[in-house]
mmCIF file of N, CA and C in Angstrom:
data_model
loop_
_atom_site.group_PDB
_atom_site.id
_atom_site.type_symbol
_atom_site.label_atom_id
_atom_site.label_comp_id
_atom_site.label_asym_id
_atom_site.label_seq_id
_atom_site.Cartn_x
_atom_site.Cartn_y
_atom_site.Cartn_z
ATOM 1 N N UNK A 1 0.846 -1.169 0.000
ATOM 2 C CA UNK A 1 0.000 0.000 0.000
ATOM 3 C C UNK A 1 0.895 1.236 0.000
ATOM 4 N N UNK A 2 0.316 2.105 -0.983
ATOM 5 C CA UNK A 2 1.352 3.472 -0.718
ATOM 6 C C UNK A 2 0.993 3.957 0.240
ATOM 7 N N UNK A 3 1.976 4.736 0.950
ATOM 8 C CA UNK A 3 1.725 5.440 2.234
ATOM 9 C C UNK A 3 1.123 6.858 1.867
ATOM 10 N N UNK A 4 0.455 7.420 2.455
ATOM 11 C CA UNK A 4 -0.283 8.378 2.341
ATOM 12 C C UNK A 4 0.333 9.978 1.945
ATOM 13 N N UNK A 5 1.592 9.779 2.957
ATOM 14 C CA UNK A 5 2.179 11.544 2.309
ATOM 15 C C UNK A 5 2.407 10.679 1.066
ATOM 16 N N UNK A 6 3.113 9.607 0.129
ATOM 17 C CA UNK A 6 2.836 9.318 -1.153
ATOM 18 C C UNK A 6 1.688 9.915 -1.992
ATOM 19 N N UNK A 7 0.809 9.390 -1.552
ATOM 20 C CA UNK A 7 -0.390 8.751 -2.091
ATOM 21 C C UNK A 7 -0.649 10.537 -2.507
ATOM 22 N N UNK A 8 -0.941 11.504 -1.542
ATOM 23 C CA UNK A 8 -0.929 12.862 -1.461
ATOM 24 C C UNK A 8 0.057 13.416 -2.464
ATOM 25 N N UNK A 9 1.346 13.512 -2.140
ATOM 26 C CA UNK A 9 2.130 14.149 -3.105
ATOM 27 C C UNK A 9 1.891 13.441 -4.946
ATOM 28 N N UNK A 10 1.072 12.439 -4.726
ATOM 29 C CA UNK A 10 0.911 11.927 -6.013
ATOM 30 C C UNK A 10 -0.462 12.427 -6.922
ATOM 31 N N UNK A 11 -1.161 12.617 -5.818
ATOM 32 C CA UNK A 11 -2.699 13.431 -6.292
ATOM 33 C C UNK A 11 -2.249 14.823 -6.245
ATOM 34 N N UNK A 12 -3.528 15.500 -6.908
ATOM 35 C CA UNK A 12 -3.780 17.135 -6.619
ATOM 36 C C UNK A 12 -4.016 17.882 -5.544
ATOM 37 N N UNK A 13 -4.526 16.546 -4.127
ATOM 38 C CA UNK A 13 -4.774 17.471 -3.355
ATOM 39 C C UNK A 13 -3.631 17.304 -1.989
ATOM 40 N N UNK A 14 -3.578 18.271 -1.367
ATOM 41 C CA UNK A 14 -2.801 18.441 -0.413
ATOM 42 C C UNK A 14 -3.525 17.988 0.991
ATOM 43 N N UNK A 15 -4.829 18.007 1.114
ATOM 44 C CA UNK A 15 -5.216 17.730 2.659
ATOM 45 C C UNK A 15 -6.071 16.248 2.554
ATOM 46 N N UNK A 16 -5.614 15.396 3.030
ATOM 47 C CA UNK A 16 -5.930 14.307 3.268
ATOM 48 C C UNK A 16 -7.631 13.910 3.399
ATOM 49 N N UNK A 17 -8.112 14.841 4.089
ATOM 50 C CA UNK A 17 -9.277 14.310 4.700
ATOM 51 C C UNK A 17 -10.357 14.572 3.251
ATOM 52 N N UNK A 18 -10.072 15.505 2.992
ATOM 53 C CA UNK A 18 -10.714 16.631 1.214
ATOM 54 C C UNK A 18 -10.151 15.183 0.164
ATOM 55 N N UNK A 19 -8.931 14.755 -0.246
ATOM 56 C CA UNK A 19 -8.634 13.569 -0.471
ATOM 57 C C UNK A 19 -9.927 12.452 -0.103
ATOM 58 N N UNK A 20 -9.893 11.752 1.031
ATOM 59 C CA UNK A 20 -10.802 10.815 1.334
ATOM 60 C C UNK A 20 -12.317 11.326 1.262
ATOM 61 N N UNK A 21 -12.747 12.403 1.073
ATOM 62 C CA UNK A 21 -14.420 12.729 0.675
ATOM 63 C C UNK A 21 -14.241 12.663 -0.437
ATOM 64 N N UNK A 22 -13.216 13.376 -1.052
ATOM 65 C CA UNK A 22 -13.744 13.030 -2.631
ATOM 66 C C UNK A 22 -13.643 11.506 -3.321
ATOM 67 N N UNK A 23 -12.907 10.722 -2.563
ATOM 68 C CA UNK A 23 -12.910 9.600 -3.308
ATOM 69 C C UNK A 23 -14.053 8.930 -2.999
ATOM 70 N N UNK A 24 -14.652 9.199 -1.985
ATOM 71 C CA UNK A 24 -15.991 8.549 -1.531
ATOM 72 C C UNK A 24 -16.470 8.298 -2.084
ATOM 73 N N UNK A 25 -16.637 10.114 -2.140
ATOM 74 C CA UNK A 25 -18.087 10.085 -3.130
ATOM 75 C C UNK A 25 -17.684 10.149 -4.597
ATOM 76 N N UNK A 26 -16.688 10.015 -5.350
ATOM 77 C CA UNK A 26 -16.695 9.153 -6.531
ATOM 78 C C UNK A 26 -17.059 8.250 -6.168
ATOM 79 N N UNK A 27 -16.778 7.407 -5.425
ATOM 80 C CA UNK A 27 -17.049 6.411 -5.383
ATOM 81 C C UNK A 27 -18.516 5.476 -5.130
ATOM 82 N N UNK A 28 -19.112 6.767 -4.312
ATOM 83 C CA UNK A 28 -20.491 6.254 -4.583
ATOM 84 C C UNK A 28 -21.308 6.431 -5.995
ATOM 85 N N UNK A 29 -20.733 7.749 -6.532
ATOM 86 C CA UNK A 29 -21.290 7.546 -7.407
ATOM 87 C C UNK A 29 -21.082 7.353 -8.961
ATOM 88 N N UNK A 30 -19.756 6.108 -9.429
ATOM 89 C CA UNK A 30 -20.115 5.359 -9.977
ATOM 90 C C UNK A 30 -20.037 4.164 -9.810
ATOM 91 N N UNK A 31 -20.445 4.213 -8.320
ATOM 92 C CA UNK A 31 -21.045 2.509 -7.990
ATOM 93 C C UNK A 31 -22.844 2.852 -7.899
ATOM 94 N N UNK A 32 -23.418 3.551 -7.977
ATOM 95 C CA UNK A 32 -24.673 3.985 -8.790
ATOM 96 C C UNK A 32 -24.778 3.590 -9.796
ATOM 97 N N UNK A 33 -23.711 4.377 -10.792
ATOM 98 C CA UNK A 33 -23.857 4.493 -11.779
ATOM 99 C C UNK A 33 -24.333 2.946 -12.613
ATOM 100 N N UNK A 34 -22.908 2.018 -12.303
ATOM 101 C CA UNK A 34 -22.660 0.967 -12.519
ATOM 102 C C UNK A 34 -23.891 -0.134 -11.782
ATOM 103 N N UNK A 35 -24.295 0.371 -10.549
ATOM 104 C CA UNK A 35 -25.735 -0.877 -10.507
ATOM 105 C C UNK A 35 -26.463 -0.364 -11.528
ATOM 106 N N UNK A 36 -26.872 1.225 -11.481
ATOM 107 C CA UNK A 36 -28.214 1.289 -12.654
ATOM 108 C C UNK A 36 -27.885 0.438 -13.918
ATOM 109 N N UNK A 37 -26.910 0.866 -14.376
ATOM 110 C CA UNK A 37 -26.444 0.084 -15.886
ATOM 111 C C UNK A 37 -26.005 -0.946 -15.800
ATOM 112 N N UNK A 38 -25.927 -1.694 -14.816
ATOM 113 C CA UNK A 38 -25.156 -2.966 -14.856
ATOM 114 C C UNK A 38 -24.076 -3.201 -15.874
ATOM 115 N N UNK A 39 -23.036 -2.310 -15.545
ATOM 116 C CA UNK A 39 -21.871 -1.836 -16.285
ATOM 117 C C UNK A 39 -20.762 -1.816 -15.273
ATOM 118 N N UNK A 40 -19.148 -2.375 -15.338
ATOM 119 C CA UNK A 40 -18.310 -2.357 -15.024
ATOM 120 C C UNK A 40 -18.120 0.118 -14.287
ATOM 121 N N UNK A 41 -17.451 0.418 -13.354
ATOM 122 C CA UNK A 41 -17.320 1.405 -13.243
ATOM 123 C C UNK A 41 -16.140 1.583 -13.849
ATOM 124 N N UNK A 42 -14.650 0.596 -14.342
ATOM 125 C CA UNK A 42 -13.503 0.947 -14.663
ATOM 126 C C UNK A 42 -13.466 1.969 -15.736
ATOM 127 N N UNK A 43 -14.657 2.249 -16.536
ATOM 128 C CA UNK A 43 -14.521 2.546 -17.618
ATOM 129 C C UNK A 43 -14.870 4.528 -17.551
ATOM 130 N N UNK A 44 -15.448 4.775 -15.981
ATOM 131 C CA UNK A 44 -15.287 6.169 -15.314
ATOM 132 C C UNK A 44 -14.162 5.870 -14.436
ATOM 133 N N UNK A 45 -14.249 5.242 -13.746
ATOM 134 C CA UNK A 45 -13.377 5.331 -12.304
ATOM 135 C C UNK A 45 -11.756 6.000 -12.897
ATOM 136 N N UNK A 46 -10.958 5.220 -13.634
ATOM 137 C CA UNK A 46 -9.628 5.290 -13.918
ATOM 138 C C UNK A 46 -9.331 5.899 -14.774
ATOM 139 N N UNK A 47 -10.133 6.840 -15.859
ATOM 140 C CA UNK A 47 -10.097 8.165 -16.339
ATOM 141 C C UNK A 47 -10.296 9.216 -15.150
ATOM 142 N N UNK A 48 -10.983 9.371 -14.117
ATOM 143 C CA UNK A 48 -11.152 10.180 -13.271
ATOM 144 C C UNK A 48 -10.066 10.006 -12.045
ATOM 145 N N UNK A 49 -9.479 9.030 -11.897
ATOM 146 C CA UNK A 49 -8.670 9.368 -11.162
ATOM 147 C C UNK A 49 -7.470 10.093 -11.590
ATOM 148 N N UNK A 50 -7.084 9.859 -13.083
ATOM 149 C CA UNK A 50 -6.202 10.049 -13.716
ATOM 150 C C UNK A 50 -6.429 11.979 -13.409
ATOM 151 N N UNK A 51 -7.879 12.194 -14.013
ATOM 152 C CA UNK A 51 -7.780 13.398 -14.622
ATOM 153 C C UNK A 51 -7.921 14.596 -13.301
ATOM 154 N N UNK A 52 -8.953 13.954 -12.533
ATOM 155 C CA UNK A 52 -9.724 14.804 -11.431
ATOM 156 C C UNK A 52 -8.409 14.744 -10.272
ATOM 157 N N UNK A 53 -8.092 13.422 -9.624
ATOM 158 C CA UNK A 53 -6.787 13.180 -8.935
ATOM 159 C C UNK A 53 -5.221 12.870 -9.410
ATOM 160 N N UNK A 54 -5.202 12.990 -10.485
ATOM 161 C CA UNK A 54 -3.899 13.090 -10.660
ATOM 162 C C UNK A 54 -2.840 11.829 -10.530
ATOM 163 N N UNK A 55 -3.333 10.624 -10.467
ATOM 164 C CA UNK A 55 -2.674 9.492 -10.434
ATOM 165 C C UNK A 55 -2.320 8.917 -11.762
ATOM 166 N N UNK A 56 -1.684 8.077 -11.395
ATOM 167 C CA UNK A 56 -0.996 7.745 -12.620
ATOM 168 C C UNK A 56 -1.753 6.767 -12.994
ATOM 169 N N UNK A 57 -1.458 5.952 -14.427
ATOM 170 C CA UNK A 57 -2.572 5.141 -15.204
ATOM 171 C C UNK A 57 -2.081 3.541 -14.172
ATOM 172 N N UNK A 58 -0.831 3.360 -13.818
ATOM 173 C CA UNK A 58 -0.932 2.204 -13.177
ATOM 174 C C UNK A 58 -1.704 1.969 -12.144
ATOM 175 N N UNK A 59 -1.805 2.949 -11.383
ATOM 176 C CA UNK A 59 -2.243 3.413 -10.193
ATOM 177 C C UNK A 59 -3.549 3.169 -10.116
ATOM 178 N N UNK A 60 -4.103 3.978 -11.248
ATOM 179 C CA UNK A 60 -5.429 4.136 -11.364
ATOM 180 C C UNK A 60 -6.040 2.319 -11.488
ATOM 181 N N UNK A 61 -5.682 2.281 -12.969
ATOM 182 C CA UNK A 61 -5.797 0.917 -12.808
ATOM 183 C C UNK A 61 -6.138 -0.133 -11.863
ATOM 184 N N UNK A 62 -4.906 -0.549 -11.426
ATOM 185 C CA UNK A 62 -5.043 -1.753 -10.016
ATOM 186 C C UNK A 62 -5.923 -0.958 -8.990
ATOM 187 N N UNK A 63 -5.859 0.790 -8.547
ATOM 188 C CA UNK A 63 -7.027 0.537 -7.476
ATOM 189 C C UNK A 63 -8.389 0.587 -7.714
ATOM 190 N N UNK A 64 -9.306 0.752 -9.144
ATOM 191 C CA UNK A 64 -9.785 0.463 -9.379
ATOM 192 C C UNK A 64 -10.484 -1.122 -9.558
ATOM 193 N N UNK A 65 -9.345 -2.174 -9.813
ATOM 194 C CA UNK A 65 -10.078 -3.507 -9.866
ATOM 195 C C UNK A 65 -9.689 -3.944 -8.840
ATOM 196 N N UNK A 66 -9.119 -3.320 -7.353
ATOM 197 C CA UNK A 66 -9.088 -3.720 -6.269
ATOM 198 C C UNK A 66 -9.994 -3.866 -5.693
ATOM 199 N N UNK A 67 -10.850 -2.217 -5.638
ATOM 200 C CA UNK A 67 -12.528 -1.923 -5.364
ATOM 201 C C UNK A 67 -13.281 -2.462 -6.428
ATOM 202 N N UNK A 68 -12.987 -2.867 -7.685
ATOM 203 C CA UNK A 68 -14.154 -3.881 -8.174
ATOM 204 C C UNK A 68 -14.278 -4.972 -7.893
ATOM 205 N N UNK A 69 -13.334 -5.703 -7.390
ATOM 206 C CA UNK A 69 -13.422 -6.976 -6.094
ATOM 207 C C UNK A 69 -14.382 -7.326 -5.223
ATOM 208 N N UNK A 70 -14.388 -5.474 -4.547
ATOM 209 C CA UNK A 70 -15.903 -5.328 -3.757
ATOM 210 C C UNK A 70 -17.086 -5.709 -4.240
ATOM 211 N N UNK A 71 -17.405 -4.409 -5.065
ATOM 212 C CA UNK A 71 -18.149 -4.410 -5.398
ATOM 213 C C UNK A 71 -19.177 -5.615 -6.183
ATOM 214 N N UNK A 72 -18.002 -6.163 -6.896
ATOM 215 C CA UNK A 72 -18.601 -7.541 -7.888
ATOM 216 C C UNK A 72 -19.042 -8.268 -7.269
ATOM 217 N N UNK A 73 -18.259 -8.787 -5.708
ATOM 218 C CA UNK A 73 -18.628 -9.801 -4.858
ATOM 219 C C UNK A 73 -20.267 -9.545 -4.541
ATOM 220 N N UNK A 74 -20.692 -8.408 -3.947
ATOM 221 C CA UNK A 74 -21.685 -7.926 -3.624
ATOM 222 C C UNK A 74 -22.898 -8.046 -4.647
ATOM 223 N N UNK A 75 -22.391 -7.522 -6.028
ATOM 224 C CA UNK A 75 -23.145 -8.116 -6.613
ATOM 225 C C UNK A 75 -23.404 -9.479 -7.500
ATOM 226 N N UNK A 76 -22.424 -10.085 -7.336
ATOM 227 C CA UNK A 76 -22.949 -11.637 -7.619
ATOM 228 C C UNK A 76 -23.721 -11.966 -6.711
ATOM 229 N N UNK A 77 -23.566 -11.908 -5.004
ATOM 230 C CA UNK A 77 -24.160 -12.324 -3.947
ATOM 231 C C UNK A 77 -26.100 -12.109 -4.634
ATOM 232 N N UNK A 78 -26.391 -10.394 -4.783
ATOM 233 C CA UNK A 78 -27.147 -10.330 -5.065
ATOM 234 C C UNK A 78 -27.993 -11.014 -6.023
ATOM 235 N N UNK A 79 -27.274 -10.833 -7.062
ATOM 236 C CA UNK A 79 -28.128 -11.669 -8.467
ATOM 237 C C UNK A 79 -28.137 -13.096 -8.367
ATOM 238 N N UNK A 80 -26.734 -13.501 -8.062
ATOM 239 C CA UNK A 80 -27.162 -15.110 -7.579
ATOM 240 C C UNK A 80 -28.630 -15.523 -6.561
ATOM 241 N N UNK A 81 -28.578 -14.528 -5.718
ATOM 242 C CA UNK A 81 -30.109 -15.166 -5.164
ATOM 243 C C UNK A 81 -31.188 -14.897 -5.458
ATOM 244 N N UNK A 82 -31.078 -13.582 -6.619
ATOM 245 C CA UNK A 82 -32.475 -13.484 -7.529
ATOM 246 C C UNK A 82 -32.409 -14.708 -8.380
ATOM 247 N N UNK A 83 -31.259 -15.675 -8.765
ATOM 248 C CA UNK A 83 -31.649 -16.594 -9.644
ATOM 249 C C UNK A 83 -30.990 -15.675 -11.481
ATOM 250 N N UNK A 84 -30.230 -14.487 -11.310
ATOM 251 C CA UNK A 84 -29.987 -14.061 -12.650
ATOM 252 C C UNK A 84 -28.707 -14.804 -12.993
ATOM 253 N N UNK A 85 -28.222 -15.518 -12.640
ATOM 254 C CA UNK A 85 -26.790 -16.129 -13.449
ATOM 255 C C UNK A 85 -26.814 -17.066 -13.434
ATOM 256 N N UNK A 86 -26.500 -17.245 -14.982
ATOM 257 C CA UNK A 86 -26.415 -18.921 -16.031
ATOM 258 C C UNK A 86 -25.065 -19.331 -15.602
ATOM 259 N N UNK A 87 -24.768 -20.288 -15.003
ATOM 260 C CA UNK A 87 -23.028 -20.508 -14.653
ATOM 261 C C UNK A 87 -22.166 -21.388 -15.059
ATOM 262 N N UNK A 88 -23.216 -21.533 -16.578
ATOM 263 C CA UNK A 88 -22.311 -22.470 -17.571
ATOM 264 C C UNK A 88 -21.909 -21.316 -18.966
ATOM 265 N N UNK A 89 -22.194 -19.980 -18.677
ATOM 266 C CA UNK A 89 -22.058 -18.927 -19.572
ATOM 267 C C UNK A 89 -21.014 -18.447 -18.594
ATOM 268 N N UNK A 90 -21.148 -18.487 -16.971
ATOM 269 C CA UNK A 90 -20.134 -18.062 -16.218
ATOM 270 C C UNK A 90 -18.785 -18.709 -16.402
ATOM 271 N N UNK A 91 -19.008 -20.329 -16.762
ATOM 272 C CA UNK A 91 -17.239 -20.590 -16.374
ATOM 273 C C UNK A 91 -16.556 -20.388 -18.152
ATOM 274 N N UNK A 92 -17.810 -20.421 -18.862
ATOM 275 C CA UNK A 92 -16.760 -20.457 -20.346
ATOM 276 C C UNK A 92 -16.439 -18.665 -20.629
ATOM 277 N N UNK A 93 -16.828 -17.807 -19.715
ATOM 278 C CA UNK A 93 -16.679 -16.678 -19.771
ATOM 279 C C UNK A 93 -15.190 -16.695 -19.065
ATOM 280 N N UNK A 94 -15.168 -16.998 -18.053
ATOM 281 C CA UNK A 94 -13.716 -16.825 -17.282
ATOM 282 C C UNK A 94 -12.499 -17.430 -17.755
ATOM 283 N N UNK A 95 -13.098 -18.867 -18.559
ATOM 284 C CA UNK A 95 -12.176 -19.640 -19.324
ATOM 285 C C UNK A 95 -11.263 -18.769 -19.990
ATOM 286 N N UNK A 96 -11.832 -17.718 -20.687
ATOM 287 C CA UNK A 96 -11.191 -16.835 -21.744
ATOM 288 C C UNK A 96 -10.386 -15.804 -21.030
ATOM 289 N N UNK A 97 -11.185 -15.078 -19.989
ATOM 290 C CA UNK A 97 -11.299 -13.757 -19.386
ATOM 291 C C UNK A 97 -10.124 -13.701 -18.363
ATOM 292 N N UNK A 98 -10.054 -15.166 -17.698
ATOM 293 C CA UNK A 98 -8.985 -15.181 -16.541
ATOM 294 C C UNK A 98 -7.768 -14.787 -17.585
ATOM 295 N N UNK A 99 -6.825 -15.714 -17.995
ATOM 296 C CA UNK A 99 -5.748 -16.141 -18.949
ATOM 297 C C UNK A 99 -5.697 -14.407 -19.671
ATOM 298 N N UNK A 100 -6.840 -13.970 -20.215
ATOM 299 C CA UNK A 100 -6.430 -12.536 -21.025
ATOM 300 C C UNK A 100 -6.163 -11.459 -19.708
ATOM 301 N N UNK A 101 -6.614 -11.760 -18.633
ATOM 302 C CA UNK A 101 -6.550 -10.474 -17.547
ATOM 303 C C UNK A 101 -4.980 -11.069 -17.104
ATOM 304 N N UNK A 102 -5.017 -12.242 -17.197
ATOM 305 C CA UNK A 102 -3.411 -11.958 -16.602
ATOM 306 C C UNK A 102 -1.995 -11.991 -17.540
ATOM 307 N N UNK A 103 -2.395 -11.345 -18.831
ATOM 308 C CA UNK A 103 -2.116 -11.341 -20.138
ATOM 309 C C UNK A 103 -1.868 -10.219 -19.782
ATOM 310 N N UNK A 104 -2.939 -9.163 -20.099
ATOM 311 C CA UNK A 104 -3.261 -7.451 -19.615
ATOM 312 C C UNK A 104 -2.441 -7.036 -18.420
ATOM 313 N N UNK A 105 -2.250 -7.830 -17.557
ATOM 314 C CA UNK A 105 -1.616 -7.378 -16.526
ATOM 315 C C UNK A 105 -0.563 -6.880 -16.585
ATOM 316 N N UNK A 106 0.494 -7.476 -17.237
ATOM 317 C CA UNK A 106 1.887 -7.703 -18.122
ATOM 318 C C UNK A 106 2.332 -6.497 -18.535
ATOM 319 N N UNK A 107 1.433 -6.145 -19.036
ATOM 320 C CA UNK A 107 1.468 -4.718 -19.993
ATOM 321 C C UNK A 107 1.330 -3.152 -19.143
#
């Protein structure tokens, strides 16, 4: 984990606490965003950290699919007990998806 005067001298902002509200509430809201649409958030999250906070694209990156970890868990939990996931579309999906994410990683 980067340490925080890091983490700070690496963003735009200088006071920590202004730091942790704003990521919040990005963060709540495109984890909104992403239940309404049932859409991945990586595709706001890690342009906005880049642009709004000032991190770098690696950065952005990994802590983005760190917190999509969360989030995903939460919602499989959910949809799995509505009964929405086919999990023979699930494993030939990962078949592909694992092997290319740790392909992507590389890079």
């Amino acid at each position: 984990m980067i340490p925080l005067d890091e983490l700070l001298s690496a963003s735009y902002f200088s006071d920590p606490v202004m730091l942790v509200a704003c990521l919040l509430g990005v963060g709540l809201c495109i984890g909104a965003l992403a239940g309404l649409f049932g859409v991945g958030g990586g595709f706001l999250t890690v342009p906005i950290l880049e642009s709004l906070f000032g991190f770098n694209f690696t950065i952005s990156v990994g802590s983005n699919l760190a917190a999509a970890l969360g989030t995903s868990s939460v919602g499989v939990a959910r949809h799995g007990k509505l009964g929405n996931i086919e999990f023979r579309t699930v494993m030939l999906l990962a078949l592909g998806s694992v092997p290319g994410a740790l392909i992507g990683a590389e890079f």
